XYZ file of C-alpha atoms in Angstrom:
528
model
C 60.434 -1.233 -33.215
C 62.735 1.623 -32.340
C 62.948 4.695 -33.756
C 65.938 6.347 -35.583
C 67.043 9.482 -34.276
C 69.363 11.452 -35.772
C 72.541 13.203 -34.263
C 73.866 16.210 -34.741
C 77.362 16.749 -36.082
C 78.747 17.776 -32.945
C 76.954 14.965 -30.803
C 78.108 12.131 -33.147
C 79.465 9.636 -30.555
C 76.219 10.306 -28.041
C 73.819 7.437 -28.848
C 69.900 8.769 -27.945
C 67.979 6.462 -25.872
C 64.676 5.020 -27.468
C 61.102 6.053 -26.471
C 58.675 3.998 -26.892
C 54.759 4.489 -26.415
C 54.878 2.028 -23.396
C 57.527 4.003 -21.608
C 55.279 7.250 -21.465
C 52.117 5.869 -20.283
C 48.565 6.291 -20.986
C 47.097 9.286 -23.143
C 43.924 10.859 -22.052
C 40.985 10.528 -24.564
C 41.268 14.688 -24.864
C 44.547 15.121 -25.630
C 46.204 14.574 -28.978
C 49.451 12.358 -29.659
C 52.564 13.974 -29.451
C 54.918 12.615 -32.309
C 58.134 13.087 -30.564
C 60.128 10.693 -33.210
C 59.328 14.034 -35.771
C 61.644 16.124 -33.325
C 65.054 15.894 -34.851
C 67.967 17.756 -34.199
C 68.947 20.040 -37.439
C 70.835 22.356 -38.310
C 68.014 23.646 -40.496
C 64.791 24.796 -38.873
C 61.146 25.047 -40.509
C 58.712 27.895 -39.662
C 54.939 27.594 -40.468
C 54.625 29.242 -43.633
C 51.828 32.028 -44.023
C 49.951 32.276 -47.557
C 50.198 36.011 -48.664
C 48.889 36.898 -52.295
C 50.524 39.234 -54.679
C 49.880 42.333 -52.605
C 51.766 41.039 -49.851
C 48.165 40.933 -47.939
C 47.269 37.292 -45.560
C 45.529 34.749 -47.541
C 43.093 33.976 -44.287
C 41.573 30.873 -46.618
C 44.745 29.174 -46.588
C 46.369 28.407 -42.773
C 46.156 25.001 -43.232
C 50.111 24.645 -42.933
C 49.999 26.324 -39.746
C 50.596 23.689 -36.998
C 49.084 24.076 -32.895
C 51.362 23.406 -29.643
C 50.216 19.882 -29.699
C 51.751 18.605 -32.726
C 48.376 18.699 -34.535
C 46.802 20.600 -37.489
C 44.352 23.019 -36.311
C 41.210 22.838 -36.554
C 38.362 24.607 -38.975
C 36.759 27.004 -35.907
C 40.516 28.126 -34.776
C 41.400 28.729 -38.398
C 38.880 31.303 -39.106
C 39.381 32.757 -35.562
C 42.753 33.350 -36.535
C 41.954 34.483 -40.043
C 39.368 37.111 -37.976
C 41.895 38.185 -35.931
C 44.932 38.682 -38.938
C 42.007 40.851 -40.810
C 41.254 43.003 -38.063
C 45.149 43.384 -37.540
C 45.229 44.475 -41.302
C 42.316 47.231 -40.404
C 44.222 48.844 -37.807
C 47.484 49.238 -39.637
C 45.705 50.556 -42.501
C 44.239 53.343 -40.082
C 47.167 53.904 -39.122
C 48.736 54.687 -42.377
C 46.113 57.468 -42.883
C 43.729 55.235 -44.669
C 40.778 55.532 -42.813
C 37.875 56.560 -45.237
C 39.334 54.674 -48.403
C 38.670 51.829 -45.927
C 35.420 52.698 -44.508
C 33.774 52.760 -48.013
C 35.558 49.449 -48.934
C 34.344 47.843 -45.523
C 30.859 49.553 -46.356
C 30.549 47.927 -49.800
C 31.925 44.730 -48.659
C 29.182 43.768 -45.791
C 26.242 45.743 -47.609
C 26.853 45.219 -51.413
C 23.288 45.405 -52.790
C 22.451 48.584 -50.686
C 22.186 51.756 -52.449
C 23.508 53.882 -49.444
C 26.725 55.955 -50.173
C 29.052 57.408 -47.728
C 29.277 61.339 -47.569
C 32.392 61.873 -49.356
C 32.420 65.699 -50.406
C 34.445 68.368 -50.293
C 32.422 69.783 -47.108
C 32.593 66.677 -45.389
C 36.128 67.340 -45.187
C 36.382 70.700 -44.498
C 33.881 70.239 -41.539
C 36.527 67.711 -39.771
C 39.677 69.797 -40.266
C 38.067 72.971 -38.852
C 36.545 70.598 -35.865
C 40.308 69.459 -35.762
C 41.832 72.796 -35.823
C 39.604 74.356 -32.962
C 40.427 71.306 -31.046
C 44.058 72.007 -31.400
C 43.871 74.854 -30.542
C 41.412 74.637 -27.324
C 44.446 71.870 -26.136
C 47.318 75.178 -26.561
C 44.900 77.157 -24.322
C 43.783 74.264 -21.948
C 47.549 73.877 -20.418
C 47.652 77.281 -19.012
C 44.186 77.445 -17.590
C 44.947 73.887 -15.729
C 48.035 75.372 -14.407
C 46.525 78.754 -13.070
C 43.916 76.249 -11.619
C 46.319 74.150 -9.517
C 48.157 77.232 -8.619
C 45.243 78.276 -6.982
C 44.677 75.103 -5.527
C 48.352 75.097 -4.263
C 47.944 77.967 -2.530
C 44.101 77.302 -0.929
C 45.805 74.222 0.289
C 48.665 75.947 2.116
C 46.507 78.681 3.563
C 44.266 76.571 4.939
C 47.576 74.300 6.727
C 48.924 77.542 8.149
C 45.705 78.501 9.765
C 45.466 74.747 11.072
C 48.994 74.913 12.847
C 48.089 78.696 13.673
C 45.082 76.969 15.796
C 47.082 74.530 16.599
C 49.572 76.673 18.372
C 47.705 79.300 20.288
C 45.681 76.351 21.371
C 48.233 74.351 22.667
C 49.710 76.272 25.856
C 47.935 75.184 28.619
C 46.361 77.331 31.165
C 48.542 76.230 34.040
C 51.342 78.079 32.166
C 49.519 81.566 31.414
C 51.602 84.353 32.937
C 48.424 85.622 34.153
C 48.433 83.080 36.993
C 51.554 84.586 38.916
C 49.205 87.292 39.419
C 47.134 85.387 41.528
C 46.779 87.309 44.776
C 48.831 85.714 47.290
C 50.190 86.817 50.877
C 53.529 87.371 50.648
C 54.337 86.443 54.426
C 51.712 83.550 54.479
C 53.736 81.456 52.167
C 57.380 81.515 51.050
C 58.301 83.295 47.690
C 59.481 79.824 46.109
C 56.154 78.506 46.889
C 53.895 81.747 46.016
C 51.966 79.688 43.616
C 50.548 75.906 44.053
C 48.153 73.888 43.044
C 45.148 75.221 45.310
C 46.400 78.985 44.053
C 46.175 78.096 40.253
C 42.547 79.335 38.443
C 40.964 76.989 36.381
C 40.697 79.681 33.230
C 42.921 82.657 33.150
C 40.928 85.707 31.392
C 42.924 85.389 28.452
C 42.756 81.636 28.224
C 42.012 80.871 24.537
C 39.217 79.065 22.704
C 39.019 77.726 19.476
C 35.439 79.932 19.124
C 37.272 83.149 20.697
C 40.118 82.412 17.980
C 38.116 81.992 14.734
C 37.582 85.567 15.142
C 40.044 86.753 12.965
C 41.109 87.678 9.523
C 43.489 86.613 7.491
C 46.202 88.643 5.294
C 48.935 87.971 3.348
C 51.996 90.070 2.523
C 55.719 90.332 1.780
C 58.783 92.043 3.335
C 59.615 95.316 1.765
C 63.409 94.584 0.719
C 65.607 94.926 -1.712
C 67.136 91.360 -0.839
C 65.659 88.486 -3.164
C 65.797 86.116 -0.252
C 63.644 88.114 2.038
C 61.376 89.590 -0.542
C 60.278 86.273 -1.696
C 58.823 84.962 1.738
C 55.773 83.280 1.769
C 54.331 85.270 4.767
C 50.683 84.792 6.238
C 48.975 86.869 8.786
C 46.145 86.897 11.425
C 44.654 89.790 13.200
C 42.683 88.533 16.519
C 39.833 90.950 17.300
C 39.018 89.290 20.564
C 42.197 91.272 22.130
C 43.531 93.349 18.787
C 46.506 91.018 18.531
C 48.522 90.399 15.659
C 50.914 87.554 14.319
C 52.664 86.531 11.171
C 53.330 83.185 9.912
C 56.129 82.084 7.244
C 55.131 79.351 4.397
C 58.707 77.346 4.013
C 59.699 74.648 1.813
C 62.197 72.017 3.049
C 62.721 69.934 0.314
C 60.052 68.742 -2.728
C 57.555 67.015 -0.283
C 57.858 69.018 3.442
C 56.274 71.581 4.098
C 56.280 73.932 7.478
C 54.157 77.088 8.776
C 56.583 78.562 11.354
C 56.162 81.702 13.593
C 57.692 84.780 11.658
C 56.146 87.429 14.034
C 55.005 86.658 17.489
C 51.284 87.405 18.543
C 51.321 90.463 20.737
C 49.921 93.861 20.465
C 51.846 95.981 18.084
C 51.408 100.157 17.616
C 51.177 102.081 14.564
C 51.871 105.695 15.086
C 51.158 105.314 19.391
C 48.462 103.648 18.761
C 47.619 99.456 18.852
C 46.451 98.236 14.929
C 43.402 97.816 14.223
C 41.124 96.135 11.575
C 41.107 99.293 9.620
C 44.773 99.199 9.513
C 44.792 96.235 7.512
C 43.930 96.510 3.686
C 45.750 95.871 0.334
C 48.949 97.945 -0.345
C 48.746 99.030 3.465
C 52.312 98.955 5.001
C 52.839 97.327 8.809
C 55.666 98.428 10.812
C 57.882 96.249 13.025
C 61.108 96.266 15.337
C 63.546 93.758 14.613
C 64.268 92.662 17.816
C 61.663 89.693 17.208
C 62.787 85.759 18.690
C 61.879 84.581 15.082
C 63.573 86.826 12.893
C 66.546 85.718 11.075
C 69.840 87.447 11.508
C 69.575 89.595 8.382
C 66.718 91.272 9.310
C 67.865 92.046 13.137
C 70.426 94.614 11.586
C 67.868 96.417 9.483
C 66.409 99.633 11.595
C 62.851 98.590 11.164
C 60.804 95.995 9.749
C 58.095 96.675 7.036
C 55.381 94.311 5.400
C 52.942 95.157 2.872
C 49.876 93.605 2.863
C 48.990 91.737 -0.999
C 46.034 90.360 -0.192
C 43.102 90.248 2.279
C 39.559 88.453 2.831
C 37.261 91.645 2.397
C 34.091 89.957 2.742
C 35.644 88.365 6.561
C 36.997 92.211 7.390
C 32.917 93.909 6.728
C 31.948 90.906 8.897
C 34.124 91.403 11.549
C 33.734 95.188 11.380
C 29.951 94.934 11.478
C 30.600 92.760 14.880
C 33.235 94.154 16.684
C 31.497 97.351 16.073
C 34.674 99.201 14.893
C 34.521 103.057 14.214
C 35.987 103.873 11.311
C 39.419 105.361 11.688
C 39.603 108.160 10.008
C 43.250 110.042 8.437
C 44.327 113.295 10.819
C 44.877 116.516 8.445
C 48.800 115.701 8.526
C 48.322 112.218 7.261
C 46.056 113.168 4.431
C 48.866 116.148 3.711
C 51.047 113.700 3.479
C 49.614 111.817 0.856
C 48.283 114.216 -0.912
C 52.023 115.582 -1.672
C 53.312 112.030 -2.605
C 50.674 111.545 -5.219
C 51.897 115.045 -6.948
C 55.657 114.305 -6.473
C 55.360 110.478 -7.808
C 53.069 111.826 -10.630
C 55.576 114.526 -11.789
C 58.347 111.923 -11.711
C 56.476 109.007 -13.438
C 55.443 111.449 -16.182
C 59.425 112.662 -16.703
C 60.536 109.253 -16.866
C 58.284 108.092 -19.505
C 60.578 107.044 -22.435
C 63.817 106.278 -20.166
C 62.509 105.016 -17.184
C 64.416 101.548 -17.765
C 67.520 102.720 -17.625
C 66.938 105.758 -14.825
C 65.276 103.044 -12.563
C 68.923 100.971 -13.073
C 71.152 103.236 -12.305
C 69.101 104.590 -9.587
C 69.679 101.053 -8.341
C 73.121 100.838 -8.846
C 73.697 104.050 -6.493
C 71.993 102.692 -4.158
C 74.115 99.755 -3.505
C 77.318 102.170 -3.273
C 74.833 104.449 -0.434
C 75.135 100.987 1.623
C 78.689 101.438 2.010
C 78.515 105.215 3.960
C 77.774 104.059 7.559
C 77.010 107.761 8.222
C 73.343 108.340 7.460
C 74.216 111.874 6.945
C 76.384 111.209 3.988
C 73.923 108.565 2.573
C 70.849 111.602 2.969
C 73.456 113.846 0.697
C 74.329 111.502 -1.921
C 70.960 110.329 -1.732
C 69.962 113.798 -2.366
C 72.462 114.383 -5.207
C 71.237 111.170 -7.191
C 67.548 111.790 -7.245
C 68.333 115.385 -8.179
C 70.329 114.766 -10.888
C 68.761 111.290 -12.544
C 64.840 112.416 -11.488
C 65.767 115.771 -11.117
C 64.042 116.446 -8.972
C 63.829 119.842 -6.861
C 65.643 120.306 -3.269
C 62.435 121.015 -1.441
C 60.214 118.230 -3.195
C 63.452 115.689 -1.741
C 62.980 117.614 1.867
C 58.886 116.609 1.843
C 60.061 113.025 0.728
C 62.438 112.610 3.086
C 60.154 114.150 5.723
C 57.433 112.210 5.286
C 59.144 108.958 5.270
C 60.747 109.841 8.582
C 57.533 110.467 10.541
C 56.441 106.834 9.280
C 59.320 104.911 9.999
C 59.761 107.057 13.609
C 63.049 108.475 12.219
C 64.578 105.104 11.362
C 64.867 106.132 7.553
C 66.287 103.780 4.745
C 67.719 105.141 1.341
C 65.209 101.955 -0.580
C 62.357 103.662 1.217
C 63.100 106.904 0.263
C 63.720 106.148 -4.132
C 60.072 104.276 -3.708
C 58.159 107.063 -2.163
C 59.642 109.146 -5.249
C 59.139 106.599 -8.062
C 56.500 105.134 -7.035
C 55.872 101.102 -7.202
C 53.888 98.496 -9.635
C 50.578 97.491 -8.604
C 49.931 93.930 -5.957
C 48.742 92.318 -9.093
C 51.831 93.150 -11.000
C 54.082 92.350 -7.859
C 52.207 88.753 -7.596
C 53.131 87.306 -11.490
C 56.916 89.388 -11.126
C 57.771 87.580 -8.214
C 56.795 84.273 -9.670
C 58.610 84.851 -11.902
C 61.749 85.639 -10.114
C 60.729 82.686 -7.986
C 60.984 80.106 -11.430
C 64.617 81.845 -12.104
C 65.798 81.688 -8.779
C 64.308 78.777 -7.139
C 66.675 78.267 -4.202
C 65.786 81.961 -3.582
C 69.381 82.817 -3.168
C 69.037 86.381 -4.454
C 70.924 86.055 -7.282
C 69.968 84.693 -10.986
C 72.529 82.771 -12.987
C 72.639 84.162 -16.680
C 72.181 80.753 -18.141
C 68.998 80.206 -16.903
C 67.452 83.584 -18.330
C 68.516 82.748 -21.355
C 67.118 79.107 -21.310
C 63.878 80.420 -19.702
C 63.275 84.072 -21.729
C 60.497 84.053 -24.977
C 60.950 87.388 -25.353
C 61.794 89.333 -28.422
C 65.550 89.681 -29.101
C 66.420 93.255 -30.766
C 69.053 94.023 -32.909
C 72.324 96.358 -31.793
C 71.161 99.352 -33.966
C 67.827 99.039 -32.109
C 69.501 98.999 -28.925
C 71.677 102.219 -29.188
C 68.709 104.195 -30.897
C 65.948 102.768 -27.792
C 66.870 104.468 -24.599
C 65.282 101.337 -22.636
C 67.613 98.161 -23.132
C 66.670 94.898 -23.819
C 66.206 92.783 -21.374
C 69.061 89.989 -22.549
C 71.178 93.162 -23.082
C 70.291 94.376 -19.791
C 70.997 90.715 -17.561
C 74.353 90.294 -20.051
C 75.627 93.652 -19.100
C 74.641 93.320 -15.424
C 76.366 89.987 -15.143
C 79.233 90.860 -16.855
C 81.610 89.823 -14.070
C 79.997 87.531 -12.036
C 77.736 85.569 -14.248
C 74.394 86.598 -12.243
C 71.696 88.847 -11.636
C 71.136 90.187 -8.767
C 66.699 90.440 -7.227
C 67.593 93.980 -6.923
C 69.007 94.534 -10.526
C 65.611 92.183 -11.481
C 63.230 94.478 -9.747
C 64.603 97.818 -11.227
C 64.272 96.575 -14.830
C 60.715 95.633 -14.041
C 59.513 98.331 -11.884
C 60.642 101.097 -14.858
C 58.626 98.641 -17.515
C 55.416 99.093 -15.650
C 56.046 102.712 -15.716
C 56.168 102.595 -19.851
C 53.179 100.215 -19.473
C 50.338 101.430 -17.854
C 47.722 98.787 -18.300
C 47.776 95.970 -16.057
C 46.619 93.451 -18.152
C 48.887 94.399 -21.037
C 51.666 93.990 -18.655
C 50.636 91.074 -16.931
C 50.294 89.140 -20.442
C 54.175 90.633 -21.254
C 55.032 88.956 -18.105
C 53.395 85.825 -18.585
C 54.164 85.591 -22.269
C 57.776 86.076 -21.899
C 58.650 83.774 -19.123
C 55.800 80.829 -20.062
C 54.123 81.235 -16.424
């Protein structure tokens, strides 16, 4: 008998072909009958209905409408599976809405009804779980900033430990065949040709200052930073290593190319270098110490081979690896000659006098020191930069005529007579602490991440959480805000300069003279 099948409106004149139980075969024993004659074509389509009651909650009693894949009602075991499964749904949204211990009594009294046990539902029940859920709020503001710090310092154990491996990696790596010391090999001129001095059979096996990975891991490590007043060169990454086995020195440079390359390349080649006539020596080396260079270096980039001299200051060193070495290289102490001790001496009273006169107005002194500066680099004469020099100091720090003469001495003797004007304003004024310097230049760093040298004024706006002031406070405060400050600075060109950067900061840790108060301003106001 064959089956009527319907046709759609649109397929009127399209005549269905008839299927018949023959035509499809056998049926296994564990699979039900599909009923493909109930399969019409219409334009109206029926959806399982599910029971809800008046609260617009699943009836899970009642899913006997619901129909499986196979054309067949489902069976008792599925039903309450799925009526298990719709009631734990209705659990979880009902936590979600906030009802969670409305619930748990309900659920409580519903499995257990004859037991006696109540659920602790007073007042300091509650207040128990929103102090446990304030102090875990809170401990999650804190826990950010302590991660960070810790991955910084991760970061920076990680590239330490890569510069000292390509360090290794390079003093190990010239062979001894190609030591200098073997054209010294003693050789009869007239016995063999000049082209031919040195062969094979003439060529030692180890030079005496063939190198060792034991004879190198005598050494400490330093870091530091180039004295400058030039954002790009201030902020290198710079790494040093003083070799007691021959009282050689190099320095290394940290640099980025890109997110994910990283490269330690030779910033100062290892030689032996003199401080005041004399080679450097592990006593030499210790935090805030400066170390003098010429800048005739291979390494050195083109803006530093036009400055007279070449100045690092150590930030950090390993003191625990410095006693050790000491203790084994049997070191004398080096102690300061008379003049020396003079020296210093007279720029602890000078920077003491100046630091206390400034107090109040040292913001704005330090910025306009800075800005006469940057007109001093104009006068190619270094006699005319000594007398305006001279002039400024007097009249913003006013300071005296023979305390500039002891400055200015005293700086020449250190840099052998190659003086610069920067070198001379921070023997006067005086400079911010390592740990200070550290957390500034990070933050300079997260302004100016290209390390161009220059800060664009939208980005210390986006990035500042300080406290803005009024304009009344401004004119009656002699120190300006800092927005004030940047929005005056970059009036012109939109940006800040590193040096313009520095000044502001250098004359706020005059006015504050706690580190950790100033370190927290630092970190506070720029989210570090």
């Amino acid at each position: 008998m064959k089956a009527n099948v319907k046709s759609s409106p649109l397929q009127k004149s399209v005549q269905q072909p008839t299927i018949t139980g023959a035509d499809r075969g056998p049926r296994p024993a564990g699979v039900p009958a599909l009923e493909l004659e109930t399969l019409q074509d219409t334009e109206e389509e029926h959806f399982a209905i599910i029971p809800k009651d008046a609260a617009g909650k699943i009836v899970p009693g009642d899913l006997t409408g619901l129909s499986m894949s196979w054309g067949s009602p489902a069976s008792t075991q599925t039903q309450q599976c799925f009526a298990t499964e719709m009631k734990d749904s209705a659990v979880v949204s009902a936590l979600d809405k906030g009802e969670s211990l409305q619930l748990s009594y309900r659920v409580q009294t519903q499995r257990s009804p004859l037991s006696s046990h109540k659920p602790n539902l007073d007042s300091s029940h509650f207040s128990c779980k929103i102090t446990a859920q304030t102090n875990y709020n809170q401990s999650n503001t804190v826990r950010p900033n302590s991660k960070m710090r810790d991955a910084e310092e991760l970061t920076e154990d990680r590239k330490l430990q890569a510069v000292i491996e390509q360090v290794m990696v390079d003093q190990l790596s010239r062979a001894v065949i190609s030591d200098p010391e073997q054209n010294a090999v003693s050789v009869s001129p007239t016995s063999v040709p000049l082209r031919y001095r040195r062969t094979l059979h003439h060529t030692k096996v180890k030079t005496r200052m063939s190198l060792t990975e034991n004879i190198l891991s005598n050494k400490l490590c330093f870091q530091a930073r180039i004295l400058s007043r030039c954002g790009r060169e201030a902020c290198r990454k710079l790494i040093g290593f003083f070799f007691t086995c021959d009282q050689t020195l190099t320095v290394y440079e940290y640099r980025n190319f890109g997110k994910n390359r990283w490269n330690a390349l030779p910033f100062i080649t290892r030689g032996v270098y003199l401080n005041g006539g004399r080679p450097y020596c592990l006593q030499d080396i210790y935090q805030g110490a400066e170390l003098r260079f010429c800048t005739d270096g291979p390494h050195l980039p083109q803006s530093l081979r036009q400055q007279p001299c070449l100045t690092l200051r150590v930030t950090d060193v390993d003191d625990t690896a410095k006693r050790a070495l000491v203790t084994q290289s049997g070191e004398t102490l080096h102690r300061l000659s008379k003049e020396e001790l003079s020296d210093q001496n007279t720029l602890k009273e000078i920077q003491g006098a100046v630091r206390d006169r400034l107090k109040g107005h040292a913001v704005r002194t330090l910025i306009n020191l800075g800005r006469d500066l940057q007109t001093l680099h104009l006068k190619s004469d270094w006699i005319q930069q000594k007398e305006l020099l001279r002039r400024s100091l007097m009249e913003q720090l006013c300071l005296t005529q023979q305390d500039f003469e002891a400055v200015w001495r005293i700086v020449s003797r250190r840099a052998e007579g190659r003086v610069h004007p920067a070198d001379v304003m921070r023997a006067v004024t005086g400079e911010m602490s390592e740990n200070r310097k550290a957390v500034f230049l990070k933050v300079y760093v997260k302004l100016d991440p290209n390390k161009t040298g220059s800060i664009f004024l939208s980005d210390t706006e986006k990035f500042y959480r300080g406290k803005q002031e009024s304009d009344a406070a401004l004119k009656a405060d002699l120190n300006p805000d800092f927005l004030a400050f940047v929005r005056e600075a970059g009036k012109v060109t939109k940006t800040v300069s590193y040096a313009e950067f520095e000044d502001y900061y250098e004359g706020l840790s005059i006015e504050i003279p706690d580190d950790e108060e100033y370190i927290s301003n630092l970190r506070a106001t720029w989210s570090i």
